Coordinates of C-alpha atoms in Angstrom, one line a residue:
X659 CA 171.3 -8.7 59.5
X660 CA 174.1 -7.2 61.9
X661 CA 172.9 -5.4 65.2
X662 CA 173.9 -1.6 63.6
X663 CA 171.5 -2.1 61.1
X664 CA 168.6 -3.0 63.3
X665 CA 169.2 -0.5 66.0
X666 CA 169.3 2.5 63.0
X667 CA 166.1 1.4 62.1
X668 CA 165.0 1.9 65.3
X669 CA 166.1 5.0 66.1
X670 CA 164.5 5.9 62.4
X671 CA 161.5 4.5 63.6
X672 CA 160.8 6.3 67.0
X673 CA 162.3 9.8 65.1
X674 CA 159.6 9.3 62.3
X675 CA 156.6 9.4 64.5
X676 CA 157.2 12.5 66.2
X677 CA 158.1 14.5 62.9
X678 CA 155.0 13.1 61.5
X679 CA 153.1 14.6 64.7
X680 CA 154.7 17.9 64.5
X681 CA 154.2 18.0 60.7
X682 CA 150.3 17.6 61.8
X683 CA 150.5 20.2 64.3
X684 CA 152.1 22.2 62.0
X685 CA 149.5 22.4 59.2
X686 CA 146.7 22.3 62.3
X687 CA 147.8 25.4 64.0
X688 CA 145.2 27.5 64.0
X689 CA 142.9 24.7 66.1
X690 CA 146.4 24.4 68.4
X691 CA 146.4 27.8 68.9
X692 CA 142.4 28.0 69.6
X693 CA 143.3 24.8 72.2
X694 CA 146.1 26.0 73.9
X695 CA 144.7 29.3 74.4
X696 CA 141.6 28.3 75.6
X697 CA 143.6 25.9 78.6
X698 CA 145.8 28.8 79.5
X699 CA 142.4 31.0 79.9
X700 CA 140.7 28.1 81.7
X701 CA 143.3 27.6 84.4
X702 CA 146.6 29.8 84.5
X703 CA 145.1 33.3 84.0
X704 CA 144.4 35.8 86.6
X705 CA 140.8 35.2 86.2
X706 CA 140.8 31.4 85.5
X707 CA 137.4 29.4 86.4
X708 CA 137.6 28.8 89.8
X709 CA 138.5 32.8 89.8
X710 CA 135.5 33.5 88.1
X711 CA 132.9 31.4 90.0
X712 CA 134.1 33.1 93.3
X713 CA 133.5 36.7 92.1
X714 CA 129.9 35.0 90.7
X715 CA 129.2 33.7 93.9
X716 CA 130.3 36.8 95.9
X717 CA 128.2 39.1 93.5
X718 CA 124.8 37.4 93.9
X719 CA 125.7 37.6 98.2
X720 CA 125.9 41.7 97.6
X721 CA 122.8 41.3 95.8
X722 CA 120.4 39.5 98.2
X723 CA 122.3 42.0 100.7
X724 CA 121.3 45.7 98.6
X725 CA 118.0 43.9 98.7
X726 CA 118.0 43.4 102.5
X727 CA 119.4 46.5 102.6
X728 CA 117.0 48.2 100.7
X729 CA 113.9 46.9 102.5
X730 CA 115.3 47.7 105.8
X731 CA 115.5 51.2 104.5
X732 CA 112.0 51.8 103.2
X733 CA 110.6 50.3 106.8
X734 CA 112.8 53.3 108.2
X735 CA 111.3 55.6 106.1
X736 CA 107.6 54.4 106.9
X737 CA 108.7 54.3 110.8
X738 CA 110.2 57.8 110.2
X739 CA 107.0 59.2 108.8
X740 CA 104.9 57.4 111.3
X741 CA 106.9 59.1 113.8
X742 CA 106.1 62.8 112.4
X743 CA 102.7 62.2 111.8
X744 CA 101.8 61.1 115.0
X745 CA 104.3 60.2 117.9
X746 CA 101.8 59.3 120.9
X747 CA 100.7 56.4 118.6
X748 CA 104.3 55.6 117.3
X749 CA 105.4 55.4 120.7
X750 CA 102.5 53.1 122.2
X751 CA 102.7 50.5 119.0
X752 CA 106.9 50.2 118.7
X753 CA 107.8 50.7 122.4
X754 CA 104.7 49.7 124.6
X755 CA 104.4 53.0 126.5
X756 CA 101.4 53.6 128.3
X757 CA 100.1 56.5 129.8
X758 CA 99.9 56.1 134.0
X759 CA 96.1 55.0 134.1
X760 CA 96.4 53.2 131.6
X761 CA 97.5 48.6 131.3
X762 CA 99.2 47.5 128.3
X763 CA 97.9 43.7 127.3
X764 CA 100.1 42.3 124.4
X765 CA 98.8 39.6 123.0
X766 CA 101.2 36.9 120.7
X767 CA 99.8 34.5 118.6
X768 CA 101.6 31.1 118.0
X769 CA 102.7 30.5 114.4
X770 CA 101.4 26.4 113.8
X771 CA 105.1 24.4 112.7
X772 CA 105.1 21.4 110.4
X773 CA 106.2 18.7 111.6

């Protein structure tokens, strides 16, 4: 068999497999549509994964914060309308003043640690 034969075979060969590939594709387009979308979604799009777990991440840190947020506001509020009700006490518990005959004793109890 002479060397121009062999070498179109060849050439026949390797050219088949990718028509036969492409003819696949081709009748399978709708699932190569669905994969190739679903990659460019996943990692090239504005808001790709790593996009979207950073905007999760930073969303549930504003949440615990409206919840700080929200508790430091009602103890305002109670300290507020301790305040108007009556000041002398307000005054003495918050601040420690004492009147001039009078000793503050402020006592602090130890919270027990696990070790």
């Amino acid at each position: 068999m002479p060397l121009n034969v062999i070498l179109m075979k060849n050439k026949r060969h390797i050219l088949h497999i990718p028509s036969r590939i492409t003819r696949y594709a081709w009748k399978k387009k709708a699932l190569l549509t669905i994969i190739v979308f679903s990659i460019y979604l996943c990692f090239f799009d504005k808001f790709n994964l790593a996009t979207q777990y950073k905007i999760y991440t930073s969303l549930s840190d504003l949440k615990t914060q409206k919840e700080n947020y929200v508790q430091l506001i009602a103890e305002a509020k109670q300290d507020k309308k301790d305040l108007e009700q009556n000041y002398e006490k307000f005054a003495r518990e918050k601040y420690h003043m004492a009147r001039q005959d009078e000793d503050i004793f402020i006592i602090e109890t130890k919270k027990k640690t696990d070790k």
